[in-house]
Structures are given as structure tokens and as C-alpha cells.
Coordinates of C-alpha atoms (C1' of nucleotides) in Angstrom, one line a residue:
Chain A
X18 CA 18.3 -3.1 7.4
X19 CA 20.7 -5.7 7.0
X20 CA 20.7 -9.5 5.6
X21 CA 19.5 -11.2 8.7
X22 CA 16.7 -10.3 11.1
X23 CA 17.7 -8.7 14.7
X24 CA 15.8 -10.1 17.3
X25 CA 16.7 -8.8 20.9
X26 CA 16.7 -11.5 23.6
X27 CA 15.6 -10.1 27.1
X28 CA 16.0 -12.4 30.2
X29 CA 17.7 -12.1 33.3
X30 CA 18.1 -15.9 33.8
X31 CA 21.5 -16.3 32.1
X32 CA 20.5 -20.2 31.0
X33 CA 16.9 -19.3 29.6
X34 CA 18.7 -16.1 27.6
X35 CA 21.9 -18.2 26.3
X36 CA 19.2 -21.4 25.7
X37 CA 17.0 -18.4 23.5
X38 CA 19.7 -17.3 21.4
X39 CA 21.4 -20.2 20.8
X40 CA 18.4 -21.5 19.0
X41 CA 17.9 -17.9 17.5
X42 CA 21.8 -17.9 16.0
X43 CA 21.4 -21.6 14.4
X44 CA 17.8 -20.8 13.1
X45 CA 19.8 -18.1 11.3
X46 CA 19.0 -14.6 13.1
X47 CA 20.8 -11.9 14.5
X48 CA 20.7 -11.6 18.2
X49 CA 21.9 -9.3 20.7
X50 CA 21.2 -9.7 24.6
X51 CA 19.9 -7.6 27.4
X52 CA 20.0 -8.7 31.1
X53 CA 17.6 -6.6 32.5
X54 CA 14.4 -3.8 31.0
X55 CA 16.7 -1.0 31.3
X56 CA 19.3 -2.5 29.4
X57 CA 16.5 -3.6 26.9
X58 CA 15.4 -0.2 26.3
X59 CA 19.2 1.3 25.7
X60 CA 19.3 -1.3 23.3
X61 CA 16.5 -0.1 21.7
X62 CA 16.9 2.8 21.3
X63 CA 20.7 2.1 19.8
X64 CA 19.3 -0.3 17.1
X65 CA 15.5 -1.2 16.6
X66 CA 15.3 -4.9 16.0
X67 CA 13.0 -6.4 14.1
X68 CA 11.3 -8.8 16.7
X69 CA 11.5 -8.6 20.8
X70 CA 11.3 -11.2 23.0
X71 CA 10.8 -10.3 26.8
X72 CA 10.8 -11.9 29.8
X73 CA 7.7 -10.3 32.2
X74 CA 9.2 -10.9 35.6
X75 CA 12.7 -9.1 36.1
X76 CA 14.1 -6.6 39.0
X77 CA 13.7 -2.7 38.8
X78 CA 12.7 -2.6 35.2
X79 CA 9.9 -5.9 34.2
X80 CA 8.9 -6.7 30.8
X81 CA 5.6 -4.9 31.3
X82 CA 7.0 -1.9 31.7
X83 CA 9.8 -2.3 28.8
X84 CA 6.5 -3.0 26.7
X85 CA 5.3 0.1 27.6
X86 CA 7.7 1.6 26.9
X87 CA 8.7 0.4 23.5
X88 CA 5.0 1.0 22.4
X89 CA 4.8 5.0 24.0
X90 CA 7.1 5.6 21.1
X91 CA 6.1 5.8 17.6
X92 CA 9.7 4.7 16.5
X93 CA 9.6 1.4 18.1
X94 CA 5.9 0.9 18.8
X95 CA 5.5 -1.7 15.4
X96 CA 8.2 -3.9 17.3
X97 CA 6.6 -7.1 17.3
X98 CA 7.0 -8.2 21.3
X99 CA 7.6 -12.2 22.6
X100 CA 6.5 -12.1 26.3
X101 CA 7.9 -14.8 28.4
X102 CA 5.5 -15.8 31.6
X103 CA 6.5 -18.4 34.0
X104 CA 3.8 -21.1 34.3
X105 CA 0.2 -20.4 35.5
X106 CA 0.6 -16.6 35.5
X107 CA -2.6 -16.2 33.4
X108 CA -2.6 -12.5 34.7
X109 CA 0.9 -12.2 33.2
X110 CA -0.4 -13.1 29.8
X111 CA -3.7 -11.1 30.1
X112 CA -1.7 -8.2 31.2
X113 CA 1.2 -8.3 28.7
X114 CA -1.4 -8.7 25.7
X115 CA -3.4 -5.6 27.0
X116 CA 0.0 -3.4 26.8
X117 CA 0.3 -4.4 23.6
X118 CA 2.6 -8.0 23.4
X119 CA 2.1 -9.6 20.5
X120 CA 2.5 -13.0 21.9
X121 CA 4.1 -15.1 24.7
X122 CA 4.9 -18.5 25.6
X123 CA 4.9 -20.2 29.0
X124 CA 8.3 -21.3 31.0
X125 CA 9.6 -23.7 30.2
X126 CA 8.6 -23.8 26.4
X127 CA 10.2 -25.5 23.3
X128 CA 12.8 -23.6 21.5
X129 CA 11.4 -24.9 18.3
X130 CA 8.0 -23.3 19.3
X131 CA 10.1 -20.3 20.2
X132 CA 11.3 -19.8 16.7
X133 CA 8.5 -20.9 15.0
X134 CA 6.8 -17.9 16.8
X135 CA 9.6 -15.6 15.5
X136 CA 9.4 -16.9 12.2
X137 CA 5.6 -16.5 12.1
X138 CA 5.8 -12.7 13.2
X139 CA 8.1 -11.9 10.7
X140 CA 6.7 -13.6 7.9
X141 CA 3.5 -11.4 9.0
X142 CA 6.0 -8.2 9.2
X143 CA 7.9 -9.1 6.0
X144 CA 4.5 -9.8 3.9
X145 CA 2.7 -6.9 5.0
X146 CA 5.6 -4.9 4.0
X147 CA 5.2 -4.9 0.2
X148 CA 1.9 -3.0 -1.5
X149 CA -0.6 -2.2 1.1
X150 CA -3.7 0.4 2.4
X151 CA -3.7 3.1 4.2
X152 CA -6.8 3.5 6.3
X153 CA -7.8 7.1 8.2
X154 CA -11.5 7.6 9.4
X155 CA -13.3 7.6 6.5
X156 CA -10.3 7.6 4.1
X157 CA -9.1 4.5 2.8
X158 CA -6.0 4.9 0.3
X159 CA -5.5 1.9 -2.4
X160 CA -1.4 2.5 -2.8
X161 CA -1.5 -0.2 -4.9
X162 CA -4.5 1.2 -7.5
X163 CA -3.4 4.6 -6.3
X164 CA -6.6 5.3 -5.6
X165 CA -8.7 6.9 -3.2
X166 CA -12.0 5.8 -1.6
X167 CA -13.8 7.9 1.2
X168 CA -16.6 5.8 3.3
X169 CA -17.0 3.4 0.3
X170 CA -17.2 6.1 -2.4
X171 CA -14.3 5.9 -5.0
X172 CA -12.8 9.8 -5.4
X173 CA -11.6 10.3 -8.8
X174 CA -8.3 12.0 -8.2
X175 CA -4.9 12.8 -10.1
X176 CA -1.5 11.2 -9.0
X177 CA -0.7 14.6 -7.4
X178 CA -4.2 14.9 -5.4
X179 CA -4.0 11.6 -4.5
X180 CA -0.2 11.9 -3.0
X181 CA -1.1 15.4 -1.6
X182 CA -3.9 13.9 0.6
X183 CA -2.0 11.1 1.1
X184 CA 1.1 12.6 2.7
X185 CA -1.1 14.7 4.7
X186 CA -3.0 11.5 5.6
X187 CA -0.3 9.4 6.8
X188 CA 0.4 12.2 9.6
X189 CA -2.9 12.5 10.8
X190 CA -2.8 15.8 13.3
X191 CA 0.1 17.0 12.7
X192 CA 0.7 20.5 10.6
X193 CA 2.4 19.6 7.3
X194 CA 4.7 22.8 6.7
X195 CA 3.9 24.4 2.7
X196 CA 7.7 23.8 2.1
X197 CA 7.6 20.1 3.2
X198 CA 4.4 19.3 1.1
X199 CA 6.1 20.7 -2.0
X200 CA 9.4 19.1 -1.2
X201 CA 7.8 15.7 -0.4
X202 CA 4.8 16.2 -3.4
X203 CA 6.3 18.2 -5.9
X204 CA 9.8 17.3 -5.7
X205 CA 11.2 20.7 -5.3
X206 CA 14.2 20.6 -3.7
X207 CA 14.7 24.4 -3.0
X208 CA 12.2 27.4 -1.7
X209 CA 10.2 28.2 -4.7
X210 CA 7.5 31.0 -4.7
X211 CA 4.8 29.0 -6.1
X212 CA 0.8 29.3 -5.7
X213 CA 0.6 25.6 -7.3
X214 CA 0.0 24.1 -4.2
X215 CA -3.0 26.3 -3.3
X216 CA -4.7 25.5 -6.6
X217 CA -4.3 21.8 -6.3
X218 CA -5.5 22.2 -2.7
X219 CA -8.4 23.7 -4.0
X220 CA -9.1 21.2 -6.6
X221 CA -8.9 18.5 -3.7
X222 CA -11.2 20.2 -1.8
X223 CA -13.7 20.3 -4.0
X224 CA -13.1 16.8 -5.2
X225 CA -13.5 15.7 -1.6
X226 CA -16.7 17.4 -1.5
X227 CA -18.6 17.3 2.1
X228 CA -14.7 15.7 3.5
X229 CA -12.9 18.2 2.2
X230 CA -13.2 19.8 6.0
X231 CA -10.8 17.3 7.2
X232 CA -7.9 19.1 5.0
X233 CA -7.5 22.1 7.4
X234 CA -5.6 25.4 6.6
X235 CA -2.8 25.9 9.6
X236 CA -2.5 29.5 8.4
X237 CA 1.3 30.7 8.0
X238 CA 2.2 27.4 8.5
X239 CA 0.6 24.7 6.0
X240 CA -2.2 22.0 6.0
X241 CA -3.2 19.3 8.2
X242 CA -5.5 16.4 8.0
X243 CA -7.7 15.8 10.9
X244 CA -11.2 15.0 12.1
X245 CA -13.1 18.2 11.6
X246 CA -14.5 19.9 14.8
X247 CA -17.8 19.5 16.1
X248 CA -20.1 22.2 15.8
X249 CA -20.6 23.3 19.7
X250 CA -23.1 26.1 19.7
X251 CA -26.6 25.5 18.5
X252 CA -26.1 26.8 14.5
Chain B
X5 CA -15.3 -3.0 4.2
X6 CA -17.6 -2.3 6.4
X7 CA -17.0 -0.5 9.7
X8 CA -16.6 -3.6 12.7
X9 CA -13.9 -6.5 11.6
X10 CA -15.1 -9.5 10.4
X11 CA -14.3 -12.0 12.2
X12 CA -14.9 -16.1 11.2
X13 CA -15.0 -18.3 14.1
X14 CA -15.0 -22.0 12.8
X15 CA -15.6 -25.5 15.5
X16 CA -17.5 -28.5 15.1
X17 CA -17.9 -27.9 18.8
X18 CA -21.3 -26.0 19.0
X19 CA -20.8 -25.0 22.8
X20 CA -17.6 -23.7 22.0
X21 CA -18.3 -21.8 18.7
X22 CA -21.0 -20.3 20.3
X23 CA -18.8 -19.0 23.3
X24 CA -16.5 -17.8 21.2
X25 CA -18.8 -16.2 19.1
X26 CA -20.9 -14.3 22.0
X27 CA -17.8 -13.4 23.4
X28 CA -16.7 -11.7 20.1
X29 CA -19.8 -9.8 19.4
X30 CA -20.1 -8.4 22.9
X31 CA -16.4 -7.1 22.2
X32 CA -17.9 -5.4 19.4
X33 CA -16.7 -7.7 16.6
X34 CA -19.0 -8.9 13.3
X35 CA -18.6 -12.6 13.4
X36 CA -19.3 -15.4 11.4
X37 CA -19.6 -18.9 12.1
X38 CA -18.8 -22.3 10.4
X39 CA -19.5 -25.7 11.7
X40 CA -16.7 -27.3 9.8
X41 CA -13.8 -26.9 7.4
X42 CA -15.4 -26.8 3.8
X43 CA -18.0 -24.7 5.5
X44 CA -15.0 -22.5 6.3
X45 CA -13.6 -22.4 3.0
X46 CA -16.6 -21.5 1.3
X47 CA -17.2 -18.4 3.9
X48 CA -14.0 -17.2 3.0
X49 CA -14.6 -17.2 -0.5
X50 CA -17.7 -15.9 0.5
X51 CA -16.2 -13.0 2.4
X52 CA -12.8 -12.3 3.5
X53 CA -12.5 -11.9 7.1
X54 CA -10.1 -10.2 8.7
X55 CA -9.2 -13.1 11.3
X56 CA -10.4 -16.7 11.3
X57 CA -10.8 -19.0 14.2
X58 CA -9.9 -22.1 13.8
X59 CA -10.3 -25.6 15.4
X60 CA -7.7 -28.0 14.4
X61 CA -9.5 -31.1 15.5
X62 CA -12.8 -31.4 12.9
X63 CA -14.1 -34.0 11.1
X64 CA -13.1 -34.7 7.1
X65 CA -11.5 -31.6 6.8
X66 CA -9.5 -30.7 9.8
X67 CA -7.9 -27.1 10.5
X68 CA -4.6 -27.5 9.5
X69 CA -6.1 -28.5 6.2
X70 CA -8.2 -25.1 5.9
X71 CA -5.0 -22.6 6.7
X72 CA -3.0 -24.8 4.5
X73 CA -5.8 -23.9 2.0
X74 CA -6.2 -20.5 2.6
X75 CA -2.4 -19.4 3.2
X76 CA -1.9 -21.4 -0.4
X77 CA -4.4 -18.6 -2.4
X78 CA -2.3 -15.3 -2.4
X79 CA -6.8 -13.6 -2.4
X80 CA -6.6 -15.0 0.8
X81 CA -2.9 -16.0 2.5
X82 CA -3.0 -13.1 4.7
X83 CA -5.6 -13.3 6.9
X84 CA -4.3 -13.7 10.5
X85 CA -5.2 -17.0 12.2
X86 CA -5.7 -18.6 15.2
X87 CA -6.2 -22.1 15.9
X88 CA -7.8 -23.9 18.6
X89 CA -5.8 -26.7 20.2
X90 CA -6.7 -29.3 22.7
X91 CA -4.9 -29.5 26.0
X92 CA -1.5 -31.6 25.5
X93 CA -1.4 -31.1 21.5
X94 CA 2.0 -29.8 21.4
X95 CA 2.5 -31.3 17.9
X96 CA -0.5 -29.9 16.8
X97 CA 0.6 -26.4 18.0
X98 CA 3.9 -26.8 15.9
X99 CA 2.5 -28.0 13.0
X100 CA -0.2 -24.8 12.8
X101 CA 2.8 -22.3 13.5
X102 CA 4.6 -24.2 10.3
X103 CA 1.7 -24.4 8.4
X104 CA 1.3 -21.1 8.6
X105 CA -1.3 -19.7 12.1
X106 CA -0.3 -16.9 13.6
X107 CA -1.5 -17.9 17.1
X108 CA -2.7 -20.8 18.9
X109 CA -5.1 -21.0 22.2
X110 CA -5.2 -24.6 23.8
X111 CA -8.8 -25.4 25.2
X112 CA -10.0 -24.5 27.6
X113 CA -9.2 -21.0 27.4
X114 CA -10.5 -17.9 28.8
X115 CA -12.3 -16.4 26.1
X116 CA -11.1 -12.7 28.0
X117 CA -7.9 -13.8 26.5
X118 CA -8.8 -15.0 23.3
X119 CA -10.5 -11.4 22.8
X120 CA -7.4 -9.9 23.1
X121 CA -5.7 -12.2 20.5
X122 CA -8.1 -11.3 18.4
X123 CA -7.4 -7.3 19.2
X124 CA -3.6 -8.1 19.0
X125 CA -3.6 -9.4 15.6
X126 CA -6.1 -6.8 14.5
X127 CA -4.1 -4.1 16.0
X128 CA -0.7 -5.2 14.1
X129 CA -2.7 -6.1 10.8
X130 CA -4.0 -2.6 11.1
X131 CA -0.5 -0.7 12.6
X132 CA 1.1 -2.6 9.3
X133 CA -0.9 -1.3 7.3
X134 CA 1.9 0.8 5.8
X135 CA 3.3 2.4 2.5
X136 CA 6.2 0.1 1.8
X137 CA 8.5 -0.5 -1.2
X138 CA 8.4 -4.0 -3.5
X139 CA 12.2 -4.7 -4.7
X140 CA 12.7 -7.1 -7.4
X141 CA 16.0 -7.9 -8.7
X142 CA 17.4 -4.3 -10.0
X143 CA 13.5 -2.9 -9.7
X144 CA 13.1 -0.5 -6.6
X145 CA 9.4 0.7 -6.6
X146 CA 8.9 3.6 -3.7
X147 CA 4.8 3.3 -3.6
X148 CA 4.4 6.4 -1.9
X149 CA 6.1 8.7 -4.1
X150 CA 5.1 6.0 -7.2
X151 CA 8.8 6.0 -8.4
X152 CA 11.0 3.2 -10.0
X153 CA 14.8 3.3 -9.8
X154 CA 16.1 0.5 -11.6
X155 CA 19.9 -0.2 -10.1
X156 CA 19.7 3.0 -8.5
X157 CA 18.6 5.2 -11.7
X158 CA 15.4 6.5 -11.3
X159 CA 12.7 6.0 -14.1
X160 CA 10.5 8.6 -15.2
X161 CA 7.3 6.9 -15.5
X162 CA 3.9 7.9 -15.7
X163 CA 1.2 6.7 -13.6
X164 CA 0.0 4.1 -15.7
X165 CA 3.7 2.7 -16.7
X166 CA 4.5 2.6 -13.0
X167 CA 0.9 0.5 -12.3
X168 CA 1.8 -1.7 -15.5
X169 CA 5.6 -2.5 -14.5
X170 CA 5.0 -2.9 -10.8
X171 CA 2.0 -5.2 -11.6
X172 CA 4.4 -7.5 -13.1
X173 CA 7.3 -6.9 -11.3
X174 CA 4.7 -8.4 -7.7
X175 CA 4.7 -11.6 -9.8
X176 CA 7.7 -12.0 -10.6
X177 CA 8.1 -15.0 -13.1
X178 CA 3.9 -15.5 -13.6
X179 CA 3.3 -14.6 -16.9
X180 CA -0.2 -12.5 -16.6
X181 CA -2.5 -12.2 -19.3
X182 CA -3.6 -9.1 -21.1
X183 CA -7.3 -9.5 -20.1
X184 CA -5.7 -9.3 -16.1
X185 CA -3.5 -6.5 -16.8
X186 CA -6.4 -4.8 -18.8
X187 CA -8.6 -5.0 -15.9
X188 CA -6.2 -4.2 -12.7
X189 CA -3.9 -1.3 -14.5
X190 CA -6.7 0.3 -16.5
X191 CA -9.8 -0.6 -14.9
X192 CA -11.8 -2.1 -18.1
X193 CA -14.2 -4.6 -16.5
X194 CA -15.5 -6.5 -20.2
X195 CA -13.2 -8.1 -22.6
X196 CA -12.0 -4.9 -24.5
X197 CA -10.4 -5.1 -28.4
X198 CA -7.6 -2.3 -28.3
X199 CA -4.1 -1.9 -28.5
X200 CA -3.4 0.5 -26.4
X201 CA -1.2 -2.0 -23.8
X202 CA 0.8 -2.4 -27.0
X203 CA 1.3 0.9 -26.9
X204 CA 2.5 1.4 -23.4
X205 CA 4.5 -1.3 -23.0
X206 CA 6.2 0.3 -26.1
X207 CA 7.1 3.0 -23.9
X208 CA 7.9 1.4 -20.8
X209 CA 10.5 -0.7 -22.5
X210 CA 12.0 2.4 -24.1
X211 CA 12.0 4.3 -20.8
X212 CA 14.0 0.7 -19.3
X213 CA 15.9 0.9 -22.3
X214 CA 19.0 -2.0 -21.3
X215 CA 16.6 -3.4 -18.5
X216 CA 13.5 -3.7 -21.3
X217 CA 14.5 -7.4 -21.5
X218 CA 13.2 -8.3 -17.8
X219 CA 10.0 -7.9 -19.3
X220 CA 8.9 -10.1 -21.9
X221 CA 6.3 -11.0 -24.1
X222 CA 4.6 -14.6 -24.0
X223 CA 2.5 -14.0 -27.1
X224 CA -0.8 -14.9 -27.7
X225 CA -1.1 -14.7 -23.2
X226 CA 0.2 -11.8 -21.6
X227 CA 3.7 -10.5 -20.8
X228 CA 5.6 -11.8 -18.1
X229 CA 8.5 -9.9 -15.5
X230 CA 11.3 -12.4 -15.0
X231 CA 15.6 -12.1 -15.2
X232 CA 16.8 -12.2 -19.1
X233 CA 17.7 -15.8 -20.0
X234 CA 22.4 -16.0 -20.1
X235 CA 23.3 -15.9 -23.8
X236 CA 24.0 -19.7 -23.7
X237 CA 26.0 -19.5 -27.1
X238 CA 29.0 -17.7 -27.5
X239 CA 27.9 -14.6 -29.3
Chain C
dA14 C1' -10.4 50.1 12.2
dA15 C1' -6.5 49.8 9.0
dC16 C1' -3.3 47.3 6.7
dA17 C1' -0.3 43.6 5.2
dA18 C1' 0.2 39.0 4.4
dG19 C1' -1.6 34.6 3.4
dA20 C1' -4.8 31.6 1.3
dG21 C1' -8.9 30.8 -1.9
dT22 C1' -10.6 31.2 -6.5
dG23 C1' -11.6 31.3 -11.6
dA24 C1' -9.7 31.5 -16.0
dC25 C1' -6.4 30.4 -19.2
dA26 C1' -2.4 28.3 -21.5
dA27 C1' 1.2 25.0 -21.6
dA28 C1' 2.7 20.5 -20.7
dT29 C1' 2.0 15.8 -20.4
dA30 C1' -0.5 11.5 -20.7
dT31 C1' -3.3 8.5 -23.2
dG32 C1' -5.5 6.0 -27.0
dT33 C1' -6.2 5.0 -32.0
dC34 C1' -4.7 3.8 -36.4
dA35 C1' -2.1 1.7 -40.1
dC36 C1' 1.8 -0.6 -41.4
dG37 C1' 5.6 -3.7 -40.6
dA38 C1' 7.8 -7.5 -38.0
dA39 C1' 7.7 -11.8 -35.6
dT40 C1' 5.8 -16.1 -34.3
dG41 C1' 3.5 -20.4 -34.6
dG42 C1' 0.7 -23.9 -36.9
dC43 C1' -0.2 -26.6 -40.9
Chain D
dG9 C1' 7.4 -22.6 -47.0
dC10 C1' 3.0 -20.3 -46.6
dC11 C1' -0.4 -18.0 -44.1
dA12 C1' -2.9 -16.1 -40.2
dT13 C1' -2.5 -14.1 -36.0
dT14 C1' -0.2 -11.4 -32.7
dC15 C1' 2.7 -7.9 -31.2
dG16 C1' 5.9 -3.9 -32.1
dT17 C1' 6.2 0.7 -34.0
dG18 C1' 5.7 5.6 -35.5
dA19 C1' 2.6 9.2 -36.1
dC20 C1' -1.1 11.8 -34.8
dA21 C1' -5.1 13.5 -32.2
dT22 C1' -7.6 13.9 -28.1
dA23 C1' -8.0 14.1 -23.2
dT24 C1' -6.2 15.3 -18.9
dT25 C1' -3.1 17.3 -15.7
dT26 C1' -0.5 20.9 -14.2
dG27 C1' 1.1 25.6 -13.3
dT28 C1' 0.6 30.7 -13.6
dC29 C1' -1.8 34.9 -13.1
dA30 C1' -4.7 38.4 -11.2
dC31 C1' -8.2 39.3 -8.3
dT32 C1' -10.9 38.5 -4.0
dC33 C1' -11.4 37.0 0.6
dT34 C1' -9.8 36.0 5.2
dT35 C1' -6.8 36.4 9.1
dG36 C1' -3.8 38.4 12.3
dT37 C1' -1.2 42.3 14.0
dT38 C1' -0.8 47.0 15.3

DNA sequence: AACAAGAGTGACAAATATGTCACGAATGGC
DNA sequence: GCCATTCGTGACATATTTGTCACTCTTGTT
């Protein structure tokens, strides 16, 4: 991440576009341009930037569809998204929040709104980026305390449990490989034969007590953290 | 934190508080209301929400006043806001962004859309809601694998050096007092006679050996994290 | 069903973290 | 300068965490 914040400017009016990152450049930002959705997404894809803004009503590709997009994929769905709606299209604004825009502003609109907005999402992106929680169904992980509550109830737990469940945590239904937890966890950096990881998976469990069925054994493979089935016969 | 956000909705306007606050609840929301701006402050204190609602235009203590008031206490600077604004208020838009709001709806508004603020905000409050690293000057703390490299040298800390450093090191330059420090890195909630932070701060300077001098002692308070002082004479 | 591999388990020992204590050093007020 | 208070320090003991081992149980393949 470099010095300045990368916003990417999507318009197909040349004037609005060149009007948007003129003010963007003198407020102090990186900006790079896109004339159209497709271009937007290329862009993307080649360098995330830190804040989108997005004009809804553009040929072949709109901004509807580039928000879409951008928010189908987990490497660029947190990209706080600027819709720009021409005036009176309520259903424009309605729409673009419901795919997931963060905000908009109406044509024509100040420029000093503009990167006032910009400002304000990334002061929310830059302060939430420093100690914060981590929050799974019933698991809510204090990184700050390093500590560990499940539906209100503190869990005492060691700085290994606590980053075991953790990790697994943060990748909610996906098998973490046995190799990968000790790598990430432990710190090993090469294959070990170990049985340390079953023992302190055990010791979690047991901590975890009626949750400890949302750490689930992916046999062969390692451990993943999901809601636990429902029971579906009559037992 | 109980399961639904919390939401305060705050307007001298009872037709529209009440709108706003049916509208809310129907979306599934907890909501609270206050008729004015010291009515707001004390809910907040009260309890936090995770967004407020805010009308700019109230009597005696208006709503810039209240997120000036709120953003200004680091307890409570983070919760997301959105102010109301009348029709034509442009000023009054600008100066919430700059004081701090996250979002602005100018009356009247479809309360469909102001829902969906509501969910946006929420959304990226919860989506940010991330592991993230706090840099300070030569300090690097990784939360997630609770590590410090210091200029690029990691530190091998325990748990509770790592809680007592980077509790310092997130107020840079505040010098916090030993009954604080007590209570957030080892959890002792009365007024406790030992000397065991003497102890550990003993080590943690030894383990930061030539960057020990970042944190210093202001005696008879606390200890404080801040850049050494230049030798200002010529030794 | 038999068998091999993988994971769970209890027990134990080693390693590490933590807190107390007493003495010495440093600081600030009178 | 003197004295009281606070903080730094080294040593020690206790508490806690971590990893290994051997056995048992479970699972998946043939």
C-alpha cells in the first residue's frame, strides 16, 4: 500500500470524470480512470484501490453491474463504492445501495461534497483498520484482549487456543489443511511429524465445551470451523 | 452485545422519529429513541449503539454538536452516523461530512432508503471488522499472530509484554496510569498493591534493548510510549 | 470383515510465563 | 541537603503452557 490513497474514477462523460479527478489529485489522492464498467473491472483486478467511485448509467457494462461484480469477489468486495445517479433516479440509488454501494451523490453534485465523501470512507476504512473484533455465530474474538467470548460467556483460553480457533475462525467453511495450521499457529516452517496439534485441539474442544462441535475434523485433510449440522432424523 | 444492532434514532420531530423508528424495528433493528441532543448524549453513554440517527436541526443542542461530541471521545468516535438534513441545507450536509457523519438523508426521505443506509453502514462496520496491524514509529504489531517487530526485528514477547507494549504503543504520547494498565493488560478490577508491572516492564525494556527508551516512565502516574527526546547537548 | 492410517485421549515431563520479595537507585518536595 | 516515595533490579518460587508418548477409537479402503 503506498503513501497516498488510490481511488478509481469511473464515468464515461469525459468532463464529469476529468472534473472528479481533478478535485481527487489536488485533495491529495491517487487516481486512475476508467471510461467504461469493463475497463473498471480490468482495473481492478490490476490494482485494488482503496475507494471506487462509479457512475450507474454507462453502455454495455453499468455501474450496477461493475458493483456486482466487485462485491462477488472476496478480494475486492471491502472496496468502499461512490455511485453516481443522475437526478431524480431514486430507483438508481435504492438499487445501487441494495448491491451493496456504499454511497452516492446525485448529478450534478459539489466536488467538495465529493471528497468530503471519500475522505469520510476512508477515515472509516483507515480507523477500523487498527485493533478490532472478530465476530462468527456465537464467537466473538477480542484481538485486542486476546480473548475469547462465545454467546456472552468469556472462554478462558491460552495464546495458542485462542490463535488456533481463531485462524480457523476467520475462514469460516473452509478446511484448514494440518500443515497450514501448524505453519500459520505454530510457526513451523517445514513438515514436522508432530501430534501437538491434536492435543491442543483436544484441549480446545473441551474448553469450548457444548461449541466445541463447530471445530470439525476434515479427516486426512485438517479442521474446519462451521455451524454444526442439524440433527435430521428423530434421535 | 446482544443479538439485533442497536440502533439510536434521535429528532425533536416526533412524527418523524417515530417513522423512522417503526421503520427500523419492522427491518428487524433494536432502536432507541431521543427527543433531543443531551438526551442523545446521555443514551450513548448509556449504551453504545452501533449507528445513531441524527437530526441536525434541534433545539439547544443541535446535531452537529452531538457527533462533534461523540466523534471527540475515542469510547465512542466510531459509531457510524447519519444525519438528517432539511431540503436545500447544502451547508449543513458539508459541515456533518467535516465534522465527522458518515451519511446524510435530506427530509423528506423514503424511509425504504434510509433502511438501507442503515444496512450499508452496518454491513461495512461488520465486513471491517478485521484483524489488522497498529504501526507506530519503528513498532510493527501483527494482532493476529500477536508479534512485534521493531524496525523489522521481531521481538520475542510473551503474551502479557505484547498486551502491555501495544497498550501503550495505541496511545502514543498519553502517558497512562498504572491503575489503567493494571486493569486493561491484567484484568485486576480493584486498586491492587503489587509490583509485578515493575517487573514486566523490566523485561520488556530488556527484550527492546536500544528501543527501551520509547517507553518511559512518568513516575508517580504511569509510563508513557512516545519517540526519545534528541540529546540537545553535545555529548 | 480385516487392516492400515488418522485422530482422540490421558498422563507425564519439560519449558515458559508470571508474581513476590528485598534491596538499591532515582526522583521530587521541603 | 535530607528524607520519603516511587521505580528498577536480581533472585527465587509458583503457576501455567506446551509437547511427547503410548494406547485406544474411528474411519476409509480393499
Amino acid at each position: 500500500m503506498s503513501d497516498k490513497p488510490h481511488i478509481l474514477v469511473v464515468d464515461d462523460e469525459e468532463d464529469i470524470r476529468e472534473l472528479v479527478c481533478m478535485n481527487l489529485r489536488r485533495a491529495g489522492y491517487a487516481v486512475t480512470e476508467a471510461m467504461d464498467g469493463l475497463q473498471a473491472i480490468a482495473e481492478v483486478k490490476l490494482k485494488k484501490p482503496d475507494v471506487m467511485i462509479l457512475d450507474v448509467m454507462m453502455p454495455e457494462c453499468d455501474g450496477l453491474n461493475v458493483c456486482r461484480q466487485v462485491r462477488a469477489n472476496p478480494e475486492t468486495a471491502d472496496i468502499p463504492i461512490i455511485m453516481l445517479t443522475a437526478k431524480g433516479q431514486t430507483q438508481d440509488r435504492i438499487e445501487g445501495l441494495e448491491r451493496g454501494a456504499d454511497d452516492y451523490l446525485t448529478k450534478p453534485f459539489s466536488p467538495k461534497e465529493l471528497v468530503l465523501r471519500v475522505h469520510s470512507l476512508l477515515r472509516r476504512a483507515s480507523t477500523t483498520l487498527i485493533i478490532s473484533d472478530l465476530k462468527e455465530g456465537p464467537f466473538h474474538f477480542d484481538m485486542r484482549a486476546v480473548k475469547l467470548k462465545v454467546n456472552g460467556e468469556p472462554i478462558d483460553l491460552t495464546l495458542l487456543e485462542f490463535k488456533l480457533i481463531q485462524l480457523l475462525a476467520s475462514k469460516k467453511g473452509e478446511v484448514i489443511e494440518r500443515d497450514t495450521i501448524l505453519r500459520e499457529v505454530w510457526g513451523y516452517t517445514d513438515q514436522v511429524r508432530t501430534r501437538t496439534l491434536d492435543t491442543h485441539m483436544k484441549r480446545l474442544r473441551e474448553k469450548l465445551a457444548e461449541y466445541s462441535d463447530w471445530v470439525q475434523t476434515a479427516r486426512g485433510f485438517g479442521y474446519v470451523f462451521k455451524a454444526p449440522e442439524v440433527a435430521s432424523c428423530a434421535d
